[in-house]
Each structure stands twice: as C-alpha cells, then as structure tokens.
mmCIF file of C-alpha atoms and ligand atoms in Angstrom:
data_model
loop_
_atom_site.group_PDB
_atom_site.id
_atom_site.type_symbol
_atom_site.label_atom_id
_atom_site.label_comp_id
_atom_site.label_asym_id
_atom_site.label_seq_id
_atom_site.Cartn_x
_atom_site.Cartn_y
_atom_site.Cartn_z
ATOM 1 C CA UNK A 1 6.456 30.139 29.042
ATOM 2 C CA UNK A 2 2.836 30.694 28.078
ATOM 3 C CA UNK A 3 2.017 32.550 24.882
ATOM 4 C CA UNK A 4 -1.705 32.465 25.392
ATOM 5 C CA UNK A 5 -4.004 34.407 27.662
ATOM 6 C CA UNK A 6 -6.334 32.664 30.022
ATOM 7 C CA UNK A 7 -9.808 32.234 28.482
ATOM 8 C CA UNK A 8 -12.394 34.572 29.967
ATOM 9 C CA UNK A 9 -14.734 31.763 30.934
ATOM 10 C CA UNK A 10 -12.157 29.636 32.759
ATOM 11 C CA UNK A 11 -14.175 29.808 35.954
ATOM 12 C CA UNK A 12 -17.274 28.378 34.324
ATOM 13 C CA UNK A 13 -15.634 25.532 32.467
ATOM 14 C CA UNK A 14 -16.167 22.209 34.134
ATOM 15 C CA UNK A 15 -13.034 20.183 33.678
ATOM 16 C CA UNK A 16 -13.910 16.575 33.063
ATOM 17 C CA UNK A 17 -12.416 14.007 35.355
ATOM 18 C CA UNK A 18 -11.534 10.489 34.524
ATOM 19 C CA UNK A 19 -9.924 7.314 35.646
ATOM 20 C CA UNK A 20 -7.208 5.707 33.622
ATOM 21 C CA UNK A 21 -7.196 1.912 33.354
ATOM 22 C CA UNK A 22 -4.159 -0.091 32.340
ATOM 23 C CA UNK A 23 -4.338 -3.636 31.006
ATOM 24 C CA UNK A 24 -0.834 -4.535 32.095
ATOM 25 C CA UNK A 25 -0.285 -7.726 30.179
ATOM 26 C CA UNK A 26 -1.029 -6.131 26.803
ATOM 27 C CA UNK A 27 1.544 -3.361 27.204
ATOM 28 C CA UNK A 28 4.844 -3.456 25.321
ATOM 29 C CA UNK A 29 6.378 -0.528 27.157
ATOM 30 C CA UNK A 30 6.715 1.894 24.235
ATOM 31 C CA UNK A 31 6.163 4.856 26.543
ATOM 32 C CA UNK A 32 3.953 6.832 24.129
ATOM 33 C CA UNK A 33 1.165 7.244 26.656
ATOM 34 C CA UNK A 34 3.633 8.357 29.302
ATOM 35 C CA UNK A 35 5.326 10.882 27.039
ATOM 36 C CA UNK A 36 2.224 12.400 25.482
ATOM 37 C CA UNK A 37 -0.346 12.444 28.298
ATOM 38 C CA UNK A 38 -1.178 16.160 28.475
ATOM 39 C CA UNK A 39 -1.478 16.025 32.257
ATOM 40 C CA UNK A 40 1.635 13.925 32.936
ATOM 41 C CA UNK A 41 -0.366 11.351 34.813
ATOM 42 C CA UNK A 42 1.631 8.301 33.868
ATOM 43 C CA UNK A 43 5.057 6.897 34.625
ATOM 44 C CA UNK A 44 6.799 3.589 34.037
ATOM 45 C CA UNK A 45 6.257 1.171 36.870
ATOM 46 C CA UNK A 46 9.108 -0.833 38.333
ATOM 47 C CA UNK A 47 7.273 -4.106 38.000
ATOM 48 C CA UNK A 48 7.299 -6.333 34.949
ATOM 49 C CA UNK A 49 4.307 -7.708 33.110
ATOM 50 C CA UNK A 50 3.966 -11.239 31.773
ATOM 51 C CA UNK A 51 6.037 -10.438 28.676
ATOM 52 C CA UNK A 52 8.786 -8.680 30.627
ATOM 53 C CA UNK A 53 7.908 -5.079 29.824
ATOM 54 C CA UNK A 54 7.435 -2.263 32.299
ATOM 55 C CA UNK A 55 3.825 -1.133 31.908
ATOM 56 C CA UNK A 56 2.834 2.394 32.894
ATOM 57 C CA UNK A 57 1.204 3.224 36.175
ATOM 58 C CA UNK A 58 -0.941 6.180 37.073
ATOM 59 C CA UNK A 59 1.432 8.200 39.237
ATOM 60 C CA UNK A 60 -1.016 11.077 39.701
ATOM 61 C CA UNK A 61 -4.381 9.455 38.954
ATOM 62 C CA UNK A 62 -6.445 12.309 40.375
ATOM 63 C CA UNK A 63 -5.384 14.691 37.613
ATOM 64 C CA UNK A 64 -6.669 12.602 34.721
ATOM 65 C CA UNK A 65 -9.064 14.643 32.583
ATOM 66 C CA UNK A 66 -10.469 11.718 30.598
ATOM 67 C CA UNK A 67 -9.119 13.063 27.304
ATOM 68 C CA UNK A 68 -8.680 9.532 25.882
ATOM 69 C CA UNK A 69 -5.389 10.484 24.257
ATOM 70 C CA UNK A 70 -3.476 7.613 25.867
ATOM 71 C CA UNK A 71 -6.276 5.343 24.720
ATOM 72 C CA UNK A 72 -5.917 6.182 21.037
ATOM 73 C CA UNK A 73 -2.160 6.506 20.836
ATOM 74 C CA UNK A 74 -1.510 3.182 22.569
ATOM 75 C CA UNK A 75 -0.694 0.703 19.802
ATOM 76 C CA UNK A 76 -1.554 -2.216 22.071
ATOM 77 C CA UNK A 77 -5.118 -1.568 23.298
ATOM 78 C CA UNK A 78 -3.549 -1.593 26.744
ATOM 79 C CA UNK A 79 -4.792 1.637 28.290
ATOM 80 C CA UNK A 80 -8.058 3.532 28.333
ATOM 81 C CA UNK A 81 -9.882 6.098 30.362
ATOM 82 C CA UNK A 82 -13.413 6.331 31.639
ATOM 83 C CA UNK A 83 -15.377 9.267 32.910
ATOM 84 C CA UNK A 84 -15.719 9.517 36.661
ATOM 85 C CA UNK A 85 -19.379 8.898 37.521
ATOM 86 C CA UNK A 86 -19.671 11.500 40.297
ATOM 87 C CA UNK A 87 -18.512 14.365 38.175
ATOM 88 C CA UNK A 88 -20.622 13.205 35.267
ATOM 89 C CA UNK A 89 -23.672 13.292 37.503
ATOM 90 C CA UNK A 90 -23.026 16.827 38.707
ATOM 91 C CA UNK A 91 -22.313 17.969 35.158
ATOM 92 C CA UNK A 92 -25.720 16.995 33.892
ATOM 93 C CA UNK A 93 -27.567 18.824 36.664
ATOM 94 C CA UNK B 1 -0.164 -18.885 42.176
ATOM 95 C CA UNK B 2 0.115 -15.163 42.291
ATOM 96 C CA UNK B 3 -2.092 -13.240 44.600
ATOM 97 C CA UNK B 4 -2.253 -9.633 43.629
ATOM 98 C CA UNK B 5 -4.824 -7.722 45.604
ATOM 99 C CA UNK B 6 -4.964 -4.941 43.021
ATOM 100 C CA UNK B 7 -5.782 -7.277 40.209
ATOM 101 C CA UNK B 8 -9.425 -7.036 39.151
ATOM 102 C CA UNK B 9 -11.286 -10.321 39.174
ATOM 103 C CA UNK B 10 -12.624 -9.889 35.678
ATOM 104 C CA UNK B 11 -10.075 -8.727 33.078
ATOM 105 C CA UNK B 12 -10.737 -5.114 32.266
ATOM 106 C CA UNK B 13 -12.326 -4.387 28.906
ATOM 107 C CA UNK B 14 -10.876 -1.888 26.510
ATOM 108 C CA UNK B 15 -13.583 0.140 24.711
ATOM 109 C CA UNK B 16 -12.470 -1.320 21.379
ATOM 110 C CA UNK B 17 -12.526 -4.917 22.572
ATOM 111 C CA UNK B 18 -15.767 -5.531 20.675
ATOM 112 C CA UNK B 19 -13.911 -4.840 17.409
ATOM 113 C CA UNK B 20 -10.731 -6.828 17.981
ATOM 114 C CA UNK B 21 -10.099 -10.531 18.226
ATOM 115 C CA UNK B 22 -8.921 -10.273 21.807
ATOM 116 C CA UNK B 23 -7.704 -13.861 21.865
ATOM 117 C CA UNK B 24 -4.995 -12.829 19.359
ATOM 118 C CA UNK B 25 -3.833 -9.838 21.417
ATOM 119 C CA UNK B 26 -0.995 -8.952 22.118
ATOM 120 C CA UNK B 27 -0.480 -8.662 18.383
ATOM 121 C CA UNK B 28 2.804 -9.313 16.564
ATOM 122 C CA UNK B 29 3.714 -5.661 16.007
ATOM 123 C CA UNK B 30 6.989 -4.676 17.664
ATOM 124 C CA UNK B 31 7.154 -2.408 20.726
ATOM 125 C CA UNK B 32 6.864 1.184 19.530
ATOM 126 C CA UNK B 33 5.529 0.218 16.118
ATOM 127 C CA UNK B 34 2.895 2.707 15.000
ATOM 128 C CA UNK B 35 0.696 0.268 13.112
ATOM 129 C CA UNK B 36 -1.283 -0.524 16.261
ATOM 130 C CA UNK B 37 -2.143 3.152 16.670
ATOM 131 C CA UNK B 38 -3.339 3.479 13.068
ATOM 132 C CA UNK B 39 -5.341 0.308 13.565
ATOM 133 C CA UNK B 40 -6.857 1.599 16.763
ATOM 134 C CA UNK B 41 -7.776 4.908 15.072
ATOM 135 C CA UNK B 42 -9.392 3.032 12.213
ATOM 136 C CA UNK B 43 -11.466 0.955 14.622
ATOM 137 C CA UNK B 44 -12.431 4.040 16.568
ATOM 138 C CA UNK B 45 -13.554 5.666 13.320
ATOM 139 C CA UNK B 46 -15.586 2.579 12.411
ATOM 140 C CA UNK B 47 -17.204 2.675 15.816
ATOM 141 C CA UNK B 48 -17.835 6.400 15.444
ATOM 142 C CA UNK B 49 -19.925 5.987 12.303
ATOM 143 C CA UNK B 50 -22.627 4.164 14.275
ATOM 144 C CA UNK B 51 -23.140 1.850 11.302
ATOM 145 C CA UNK B 52 -23.661 -1.837 12.269
ATOM 146 C CA UNK B 53 -20.419 -3.794 12.153
ATOM 147 C CA UNK B 54 -21.752 -6.284 9.613
ATOM 148 C CA UNK B 55 -21.826 -3.480 7.037
ATOM 149 C CA UNK B 56 -18.017 -3.258 7.058
ATOM 150 C CA UNK B 57 -15.291 -5.322 5.477
ATOM 151 C CA UNK B 58 -11.576 -4.888 5.955
ATOM 152 C CA UNK B 59 -9.130 -6.008 3.292
ATOM 153 C CA UNK B 60 -5.356 -6.207 3.689
ATOM 154 C CA UNK B 61 -2.475 -7.312 1.507
ATOM 155 C CA UNK B 62 0.814 -8.628 2.833
ATOM 156 C CA UNK B 63 3.195 -7.028 5.289
ATOM 157 C CA UNK B 64 3.269 -5.969 8.897
ATOM 158 C CA UNK B 65 0.361 -3.530 8.499
ATOM 159 C CA UNK B 66 -1.614 -6.078 6.550
ATOM 160 C CA UNK B 67 -1.855 -8.183 9.698
ATOM 161 C CA UNK B 68 -4.659 -5.806 10.635
ATOM 162 C CA UNK B 69 -7.226 -7.911 8.791
ATOM 163 C CA UNK B 70 -6.446 -10.781 11.135
ATOM 164 C CA UNK B 71 -7.041 -8.795 14.302
ATOM 165 C CA UNK B 72 -10.265 -7.030 13.432
ATOM 166 C CA UNK B 73 -13.527 -8.666 14.456
ATOM 167 C CA UNK B 74 -15.269 -7.836 11.192
ATOM 168 C CA UNK B 75 -15.519 -9.755 7.958
ATOM 169 C CA UNK B 76 -11.982 -9.375 6.719
ATOM 170 C CA UNK B 77 -9.664 -10.622 4.007
ATOM 171 C CA UNK B 78 -5.941 -11.075 4.218
ATOM 172 C CA UNK B 79 -5.155 -11.242 0.515
ATOM 173 C CA UNK B 80 -2.118 -11.872 -1.660
ATOM 174 C CA UNK B 81 0.732 -9.394 -1.878
ATOM 175 C CA UNK B 82 -0.259 -6.089 -3.425
ATOM 176 C CA UNK B 83 -3.756 -7.252 -4.295
ATOM 177 C CA UNK B 84 -5.778 -5.769 -1.468
ATOM 178 C CA UNK B 85 -7.338 -3.148 -3.757
ATOM 179 C CA UNK B 86 -8.471 -5.573 -6.496
ATOM 180 C CA UNK B 87 -10.058 -7.844 -3.869
ATOM 181 C CA UNK B 88 -11.716 -4.836 -2.270
ATOM 182 C CA UNK B 89 -12.939 -3.589 -5.659
ATOM 183 C CA UNK B 90 -14.523 -6.979 -6.307
ATOM 184 C CA UNK B 91 -16.251 -6.944 -2.936
ATOM 185 C CA UNK B 92 -17.555 -3.446 -3.529
ATOM 186 C CA UNK B 93 -18.825 -4.223 -7.037
ATOM 187 C CA UNK B 94 -20.569 -7.379 -5.833
ATOM 188 C CA UNK B 95 -22.051 -5.732 -2.776
ATOM 189 C CA UNK B 96 -22.142 -1.946 -3.171
ATOM 190 C CA UNK B 97 -23.819 -1.475 0.228
ATOM 191 C CA UNK B 98 -20.757 -2.618 2.158
ATOM 192 C CA UNK B 99 -18.243 -0.136 3.513
ATOM 193 C CA UNK B 100 -14.972 -1.542 2.271
ATOM 194 C CA UNK B 101 -11.796 -0.495 4.049
ATOM 195 C CA UNK B 102 -8.366 -1.346 2.730
ATOM 196 C CA UNK B 103 -5.808 -1.378 5.539
ATOM 197 C CA UNK B 104 -2.298 -2.017 4.302
ATOM 198 C CA UNK B 105 1.241 -0.742 4.111
ATOM 199 C CA UNK B 106 3.180 1.419 1.696
ATOM 200 C CA UNK B 107 5.097 -1.469 0.141
ATOM 201 C CA UNK B 108 1.994 -3.488 -0.486
ATOM 202 C CA UNK B 109 -0.118 -0.626 -1.827
ATOM 203 C CA UNK B 110 2.455 1.376 -3.765
ATOM 204 C CA UNK B 111 5.189 -0.971 -4.922
ATOM 205 C CA UNK B 112 3.763 -4.442 -5.354
ATOM 206 C CA UNK B 113 0.236 -3.123 -5.857
ATOM 207 C CA UNK B 114 1.031 0.322 -7.284
ATOM 208 C CA UNK B 115 -0.848 -0.197 -10.513
ATOM 209 C CA UNK B 116 -3.965 -1.365 -8.743
ATOM 210 C CA UNK B 117 -3.899 1.760 -6.643
ATOM 211 C CA UNK B 118 -3.719 4.224 -9.517
ATOM 212 C CA UNK B 119 -6.412 2.464 -11.496
ATOM 213 C CA UNK B 120 -8.817 2.137 -8.584
ATOM 214 C CA UNK B 121 -8.333 5.875 -8.001
ATOM 215 C CA UNK B 122 -8.850 6.603 -11.706
ATOM 216 C CA UNK B 123 -12.099 4.638 -11.726
ATOM 217 C CA UNK B 124 -13.096 6.207 -8.419
ATOM 218 C CA UNK B 125 -13.908 2.906 -6.714
ATOM 219 C CA UNK B 126 -15.834 3.653 -3.550
ATOM 220 C CA UNK B 127 -13.170 2.381 -1.122
ATOM 221 C CA UNK B 128 -11.438 3.808 1.926
ATOM 222 C CA UNK B 129 -7.736 3.108 1.708
ATOM 223 C CA UNK B 130 -5.692 3.553 4.890
ATOM 224 C CA UNK B 131 -2.001 3.286 4.116
ATOM 225 C CA UNK B 132 0.435 2.869 6.996
ATOM 226 C CA UNK B 133 3.582 4.461 5.631
ATOM 227 C CA UNK B 134 6.613 3.400 7.651
ATOM 228 C CA UNK B 135 9.038 4.243 4.835
ATOM 229 C CA UNK B 136 10.397 0.717 4.517
ATOM 230 C CA UNK B 137 9.666 -2.982 4.089
ATOM 231 C CA UNK B 138 9.331 -3.819 7.767
ATOM 232 C CA UNK B 139 8.338 -7.459 7.690
ATOM 233 C CA UNK B 140 11.163 -8.602 5.424
ATOM 234 C CA UNK B 141 13.897 -6.847 7.367
ATOM 235 C CA UNK B 142 13.966 -3.205 6.310
ATOM 236 C CA UNK B 143 14.843 -3.062 2.626
ATOM 237 C CA UNK B 144 14.592 0.142 0.615
ATOM 238 C CA UNK B 145 11.006 0.843 -0.453
ATOM 239 C CA UNK B 146 9.320 3.133 -2.959
ATOM 240 C CA UNK B 147 8.630 5.493 -0.066
ATOM 241 C CA UNK B 148 12.070 5.501 1.609
ATOM 242 C CA UNK B 149 13.301 9.097 1.801
ATOM 243 C CA UNK B 150 16.361 10.102 -0.154
ATOM 244 C CA UNK B 151 19.587 9.327 1.764
ATOM 245 C CA UNK B 152 17.858 7.180 4.390
ATOM 246 C CA UNK B 153 19.780 4.052 5.362
ATOM 247 C CA UNK B 154 18.198 0.639 4.903
ATOM 248 C CA UNK B 155 19.591 -2.887 4.724
ATOM 249 C CA UNK B 156 19.849 -2.590 0.941
ATOM 250 C CA UNK B 157 21.072 1.011 0.855
ATOM 251 C CA UNK B 158 23.828 1.076 3.489
ATOM 252 C CA UNK B 159 25.209 4.357 2.113
ATOM 253 C CA UNK B 160 21.790 5.982 2.026
ATOM 254 C CA UNK B 161 18.972 5.779 -0.499
ATOM 255 C CA UNK B 162 20.138 7.397 -3.767
ATOM 256 C CA UNK B 163 16.582 7.641 -5.144
ATOM 257 C CA UNK B 164 13.672 9.960 -4.616
ATOM 258 C CA UNK B 165 10.571 8.524 -2.910
ATOM 259 C CA UNK B 166 6.976 8.601 -4.083
ATOM 260 C CA UNK B 167 4.850 11.507 -2.976
ATOM 261 C CA UNK B 168 1.745 9.504 -2.124
ATOM 262 C CA UNK B 169 -0.855 12.310 -1.813
ATOM 263 C CA UNK B 170 0.282 13.682 -5.177
ATOM 264 C CA UNK B 171 0.024 10.271 -6.764
ATOM 265 C CA UNK B 172 -3.446 9.693 -5.311
ATOM 266 C CA UNK B 173 -4.813 13.071 -6.364
ATOM 267 C CA UNK B 174 -3.226 12.897 -9.826
ATOM 268 C CA UNK B 175 -4.808 9.485 -10.316
ATOM 269 C CA UNK B 176 -8.249 10.842 -9.515
ATOM 270 C CA UNK B 177 -8.952 10.102 -5.843
ATOM 271 C CA UNK B 178 -11.951 11.904 -4.332
ATOM 272 C CA UNK B 179 -10.450 12.295 -0.882
ATOM 273 C CA UNK B 180 -6.767 12.519 0.027
ATOM 274 C CA UNK B 181 -5.302 13.211 3.456
ATOM 275 C CA UNK B 182 -2.126 12.599 5.387
ATOM 276 C CA UNK B 183 -1.610 12.351 9.155
ATOM 277 C CA UNK B 184 0.868 10.786 11.532
ATOM 278 C CA UNK B 185 0.225 8.459 14.450
ATOM 279 C CA UNK B 186 0.759 11.377 16.789
ATOM 280 C CA UNK B 187 -2.236 13.192 15.261
ATOM 281 C CA UNK B 188 -4.577 10.428 16.348
ATOM 282 C CA UNK B 189 -7.612 12.622 16.742
ATOM 283 C CA UNK B 190 -7.344 14.245 13.317
ATOM 284 C CA UNK B 191 -6.581 10.843 11.894
ATOM 285 C CA UNK B 192 -9.679 9.274 13.433
ATOM 286 C CA UNK B 193 -11.882 12.130 12.232
ATOM 287 C CA UNK B 194 -10.330 11.910 8.808
ATOM 288 C CA UNK B 195 -10.951 8.161 8.472
ATOM 289 C CA UNK B 196 -14.473 8.728 9.644
ATOM 290 C CA UNK B 197 -14.983 11.431 7.027
ATOM 291 C CA UNK B 198 -13.383 9.267 4.345
ATOM 292 C CA UNK B 199 -15.724 6.379 5.080
ATOM 293 C CA UNK B 200 -18.729 8.640 4.610
ATOM 294 C CA UNK B 201 -17.261 9.956 1.351
ATOM 295 C CA UNK B 202 -18.520 8.443 -1.894
ATOM 296 C CA UNK B 203 -15.578 7.555 -4.095
ATOM 297 C CA UNK B 204 -11.949 6.632 -3.671
ATOM 298 C CA UNK B 205 -10.598 7.918 -0.361
ATOM 299 C CA UNK B 206 -6.955 7.684 0.536
ATOM 300 C CA UNK B 207 -5.359 8.391 3.899
ATOM 301 C CA UNK B 208 -1.636 8.132 4.330
ATOM 302 C CA UNK B 209 -0.458 7.721 7.921
ATOM 303 C CA UNK B 210 3.185 8.213 8.801
ATOM 304 C CA UNK B 211 4.133 5.603 11.341
ATOM 305 C CA UNK B 212 7.416 4.590 12.950
ATOM 306 C CA UNK B 213 9.058 1.246 12.281
ATOM 307 C CA UNK B 214 11.615 1.448 15.069
ATOM 308 C CA UNK B 215 12.970 -2.028 14.507
ATOM 309 C CA UNK B 216 13.788 -1.988 10.833
ATOM 310 C CA UNK B 217 13.855 1.664 9.845
ATOM 311 C CA UNK B 218 14.440 3.668 12.995
ATOM 312 C CA UNK B 219 17.323 1.545 14.187
ATOM 313 C CA UNK B 220 19.321 2.120 10.990
ATOM 314 C CA UNK B 221 18.602 5.833 10.940
ATOM 315 C CA UNK B 222 19.345 6.471 14.600
ATOM 316 C CA UNK B 223 15.721 7.143 15.476
ATOM 317 C CA UNK B 224 14.233 5.719 18.646
ATOM 318 C CA UNK B 225 10.429 5.434 18.550
ATOM 319 C CA UNK B 226 10.019 8.548 20.663
ATOM 320 C CA UNK B 227 12.468 10.438 18.404
ATOM 321 C CA UNK B 228 10.264 9.667 15.425
ATOM 322 C CA UNK B 229 7.231 10.943 17.288
ATOM 323 C CA UNK B 230 9.118 14.098 18.249
ATOM 324 C CA UNK B 231 9.890 14.545 14.562
ATOM 325 C CA UNK B 232 6.175 14.247 13.833
ATOM 326 C CA UNK B 233 5.523 16.834 16.492
ATOM 327 C CA UNK B 234 8.184 19.344 15.537
ATOM 328 C CA UNK B 235 8.757 18.909 11.822
ATOM 329 C CA UNK B 236 5.211 18.736 10.486
ATOM 330 C CA UNK B 237 2.738 21.444 9.636
ATOM 331 C CA UNK B 238 -1.015 21.081 9.137
ATOM 332 C CA UNK B 239 -2.209 22.827 5.986
ATOM 333 C CA UNK B 240 -5.617 21.699 4.848
ATOM 334 C CA UNK B 241 -6.143 22.242 1.142
ATOM 335 C CA UNK B 242 -2.418 22.427 0.416
ATOM 336 C CA UNK B 243 -1.138 21.541 -3.036
ATOM 337 C CA UNK B 244 -0.227 17.834 -2.916
ATOM 338 C CA UNK B 245 2.738 18.581 -5.190
ATOM 339 C CA UNK B 246 4.370 20.150 -2.150
ATOM 340 C CA UNK B 247 3.689 17.149 0.079
ATOM 341 C CA UNK B 248 6.915 15.247 -0.429
ATOM 342 C CA UNK B 249 8.416 13.845 2.744
ATOM 343 C CA UNK B 250 11.517 15.719 3.790
ATOM 344 C CA UNK B 251 11.727 16.174 7.535
ATOM 345 C CA UNK B 252 14.529 18.707 7.179
ATOM 346 C CA UNK B 253 12.190 21.005 5.316
ATOM 347 C CA UNK B 254 9.009 20.039 7.141
ATOM 348 C CA UNK B 255 6.232 17.679 6.145
ATOM 349 C CA UNK B 256 2.756 18.893 5.232
ATOM 350 C CA UNK B 257 -0.193 17.130 6.871
ATOM 351 C CA UNK B 258 -3.897 17.629 6.432
ATOM 352 C CA UNK B 259 -6.629 17.093 3.916
ATOM 353 C CA UNK B 260 -5.381 17.735 0.408
ATOM 354 C CA UNK B 261 -8.338 16.739 -1.742
ATOM 355 C CA UNK B 262 -12.067 16.490 -1.061
ATOM 356 C CA UNK B 263 -14.001 16.544 -4.319
ATOM 357 C CA UNK B 264 -17.171 14.933 -5.649
ATOM 358 C CA UNK B 265 -16.900 12.805 -8.720
ATOM 359 C CA UNK B 266 -19.056 9.976 -10.066
ATOM 360 C CA UNK B 267 -18.059 6.641 -8.590
ATOM 361 C CA UNK B 268 -17.172 3.559 -10.572
ATOM 362 C CA UNK B 269 -20.382 1.899 -9.501
ATOM 363 C CA UNK B 270 -22.682 4.711 -10.608
ATOM 364 C CA UNK B 271 -20.861 5.158 -13.923
ATOM 365 C CA UNK B 272 -21.039 1.436 -14.579
ATOM 366 C CA UNK B 273 -24.737 1.422 -13.896
ATOM 367 C CA UNK B 274 -25.452 4.400 -16.112
ATOM 368 C CA UNK B 275 -23.474 2.962 -19.036
ATOM 369 C CA UNK B 276 -24.002 -0.777 -18.751
ATOM 370 C CA UNK B 277 -27.334 -1.066 -16.928
ATOM 371 C CA UNK B 278 -29.273 1.944 -18.186
ATOM 372 C CA UNK B 279 -32.630 0.240 -17.613
ATOM 373 C CA UNK B 280 -32.105 -0.903 -14.022
ATOM 374 C CA UNK B 281 -33.651 1.079 -11.215
ATOM 375 C CA UNK B 282 -30.585 1.498 -9.067
HETATM 376 S S1 LIG C 301 -7.069 10.143 29.614
HETATM 377 FE FE1 LIG C 301 -5.751 11.880 29.079
HETATM 378 S S2 LIG C 301 -5.216 12.813 31.057
HETATM 379 FE FE2 LIG C 301 -5.999 10.743 31.497
HETATM 380 S S3 LIG C 301 -4.158 9.466 31.558
HETATM 381 FE FE3 LIG C 301 -4.967 9.359 29.483
HETATM 382 S S4 LIG C 301 -3.846 10.926 28.329
HETATM 383 FE FE4 LIG C 301 -3.570 11.361 30.519
HETATM 384 S S1 LIG C 302 1.202 3.358 24.960
HETATM 385 FE FE1 LIG C 302 0.353 1.329 25.470
HETATM 386 S S2 LIG C 302 1.999 -0.107 25.012
HETATM 387 FE FE2 LIG C 302 2.930 1.915 25.131
HETATM 388 S S3 LIG C 302 3.621 2.113 27.267
HETATM 389 FE FE3 LIG C 302 1.557 2.988 27.155
HETATM 390 S S4 LIG C 302 0.179 1.310 27.692
HETATM 391 FE FE4 LIG C 302 2.158 0.391 27.205
HETATM 392 S S1 LIG C 303 9.079 -4.591 11.606
HETATM 393 FE FE1 LIG C 303 8.606 -2.420 11.717
HETATM 394 S S2 LIG C 303 6.573 -2.182 10.768
HETATM 395 FE FE2 LIG C 303 6.876 -4.367 11.247
HETATM 396 S S3 LIG C 303 5.908 -4.662 13.256
HETATM 397 FE FE3 LIG C 303 8.095 -4.251 13.609
HETATM 398 S S4 LIG C 303 8.240 -2.045 13.897
HETATM 399 FE FE4 LIG C 303 6.247 -2.454 12.967
#
C-alpha cells in the first residue's frame, strides 16, 4: 500500500545503476544486507565460504541502484557497490 | 586446489580497505554484532572529511568495541580499561591539530571510565567520542551494565535488571558536551553524517550508537540480530533538538534518536591558553 504520490519529475530522474560486489570469505552471514537492501537484490547463497557461513549472492543484480546501503550496514566489510560505467557516462552528457 | 571460474584473480577491494588493517580481517566480532557497522560508519566519516589520514588518531579502551583501535589503519591506541578519554585528552593537549576519535563501548566509557567522561565533557575537550551501546558487557559474557534496560535479562540478573539505566545523551549534555547525538546501526547514513559533523565540531562531541550484541544480550532476551534491527526500525523516532531528558531507552515506549545538542562553547585548549599562556600567539 503506497501512501505517497508519484513525484512529478519521475520521468526525468535518472536512476543510478550499480554493481554489487561480495567478498565472500569476509562474510559472517548476518543477513543484514539481504534484509535491508531497498531493491531486494540479495539472497543467501547455498554455498559455504571458508568459515562455513552462507554469504549473500546477487539474485537480481540488474536492479541494483548503487545506493551503498549494503556497503555501510555490513559489519564485515564484505560487500560494496560500484557505479556502472556506462550509465555514469551517459549521465554526464 | 579449487578452481572457481567466477573467482576474480585479484581479491576485490572494499572502498574502506585503505583504512583497515586487512590482514586482521575477518575481525573477532560475532556474526550479527553491530560494532562492525559502527566502525565502518566511523571510517566512512573519516574518509568523508577529506582530511589526510595522518591527522587522525583513534583511541579505544577495553571491550569488544574497543577492538576497533586494532583494526583501523591510523595511528591508534588500545588503552587500559575505562581510560580511553584520558589518553585521548593527553594526545589532544599535546598535539591540538590532531583529530582525536574515541571509539569504545558503553561499559568502558560509562561504568569503568564514567568519571573521565563527565569531566572531559565539563572541560569541553575537543574530542569525538563514538560510544557503541550494546546494553551489556559483551566481552566478559553479558553481565548487567550501567546501560542495561530495566527488566532486561543478563547473566547476573536472571530475573531481569531491577535498576534503571543511564540516559547517556542526558548525561553528556548535563556534563557540558558541545554536540550530542544518538543513532542506531540501522541509521547508518545519519550516523555517518553525524560523526562527520561531530569531527568538524570544536569541543566535546558525543555520539551514542545503539548496536545489537546478539550473542550475550540478544540471546538472553529472545532477540535475534534481525529482531533487534526491526526494533530499531519500528520503535524509534527521529526528533532532532529533542530534550535529552526524554531520551531514556525504553523500546516499549519508543526511543528518541537524532541530534540533541549542538552548541558552541570555548574548548579546554582555548581556555587553557587564555588563562595559562596569555602571552603566546596561539
Ligand atoms: S547498493 Fe543498494 S540496491 Fe545495490 S545491492 Fe546494495 S543495498 Fe541493494
Ligand atoms: S551484511 Fe555483510 S556479513 Fe552480513 S550477510 Fe551481508 S555480506 Fe555477509
Ligand atoms: S560479545 Fe556481543 S558485543 Fe562482543 S563481539 Fe559478540 S556480539 Fe559483539
């Protein structure tokens, strides 16, 4: 249920696009990034890392908006996002 | 020999890798512990100032949070229990140009080192104090702390804590701090901005960060790490400029977050110079 109206300039807003990177062996599987990613990009993977935890994987990588939220909430320095170069190039023109 | 085609040849670099001692990572903090997030926010704030890294020092006391000093790739001091603030005050007095950050826990800063805290705030020492408040003594096994909420279960209060906890923002502002704020590890962006602002602030800045200790606090109070974060999401309200007297931690009633105090007052250093070194230029 949405309580807000759609902003008038939705059409003009360029949504940033990013790639999420996961450093598997640092992860301790707390799930914070998975739970709080605003775009629901991440999910637990079935594989184990070196320490025996299930690190996240990008289940829907194309939807990442490079918000860096997973990057700051991760207590383990195990995940970060970078801006996609193509989009960045078109944005500046 | 594992051959994983998806594995990058060079290990990927986290944007904060230049500020952490990567050879010591993974750190000792338990899965789901919030200290790592507070630490990461602090580093991000340091990075955000644009000030060269050799102008910073991090000082910690003893406890889980205090391990931070050992993971940061800055000049850092892991000091004796409760004495992070006196060490930091000494560093600041000897070298007023340094940005001195105290990164420690609630037990270290408010029980063992409680007196140092109030007096550094009274004298308005130009420090930035980041206090990870996990409501318990994590490292020693989860005993009742000065910040444990009333009725919370700990190893030493199996029937629930009979006492009232400290209200840290109230204590900081009553003692004379120039900047007082409280956030949780879920509010990482506000937290990072707040630490950044506090570092630029002249005078004693204090930021309390609520952070889960799932192993030694959560477990005894039937809170999984994600439950604690849900509590931070649902039972907190951001009210900048709120009266710190109303900032006690009671999740049933709701917990106030935000910036409570942001005032300008002469710092210890400038008062010392005007009284004791009236003839010097600086
Ligand atoms: S950068 Fe934002 S959108 Fe992308 S995975 Fe991380 S939290 Fe999700
Ligand atoms: S927040 Fe970090 S440690 Fe937790 S599951 Fe995600 S990548 Fe792993
Ligand atoms: S004992 Fe608690 S505070 Fe200490 S590292 Fe573990 S979860 Fe964190």
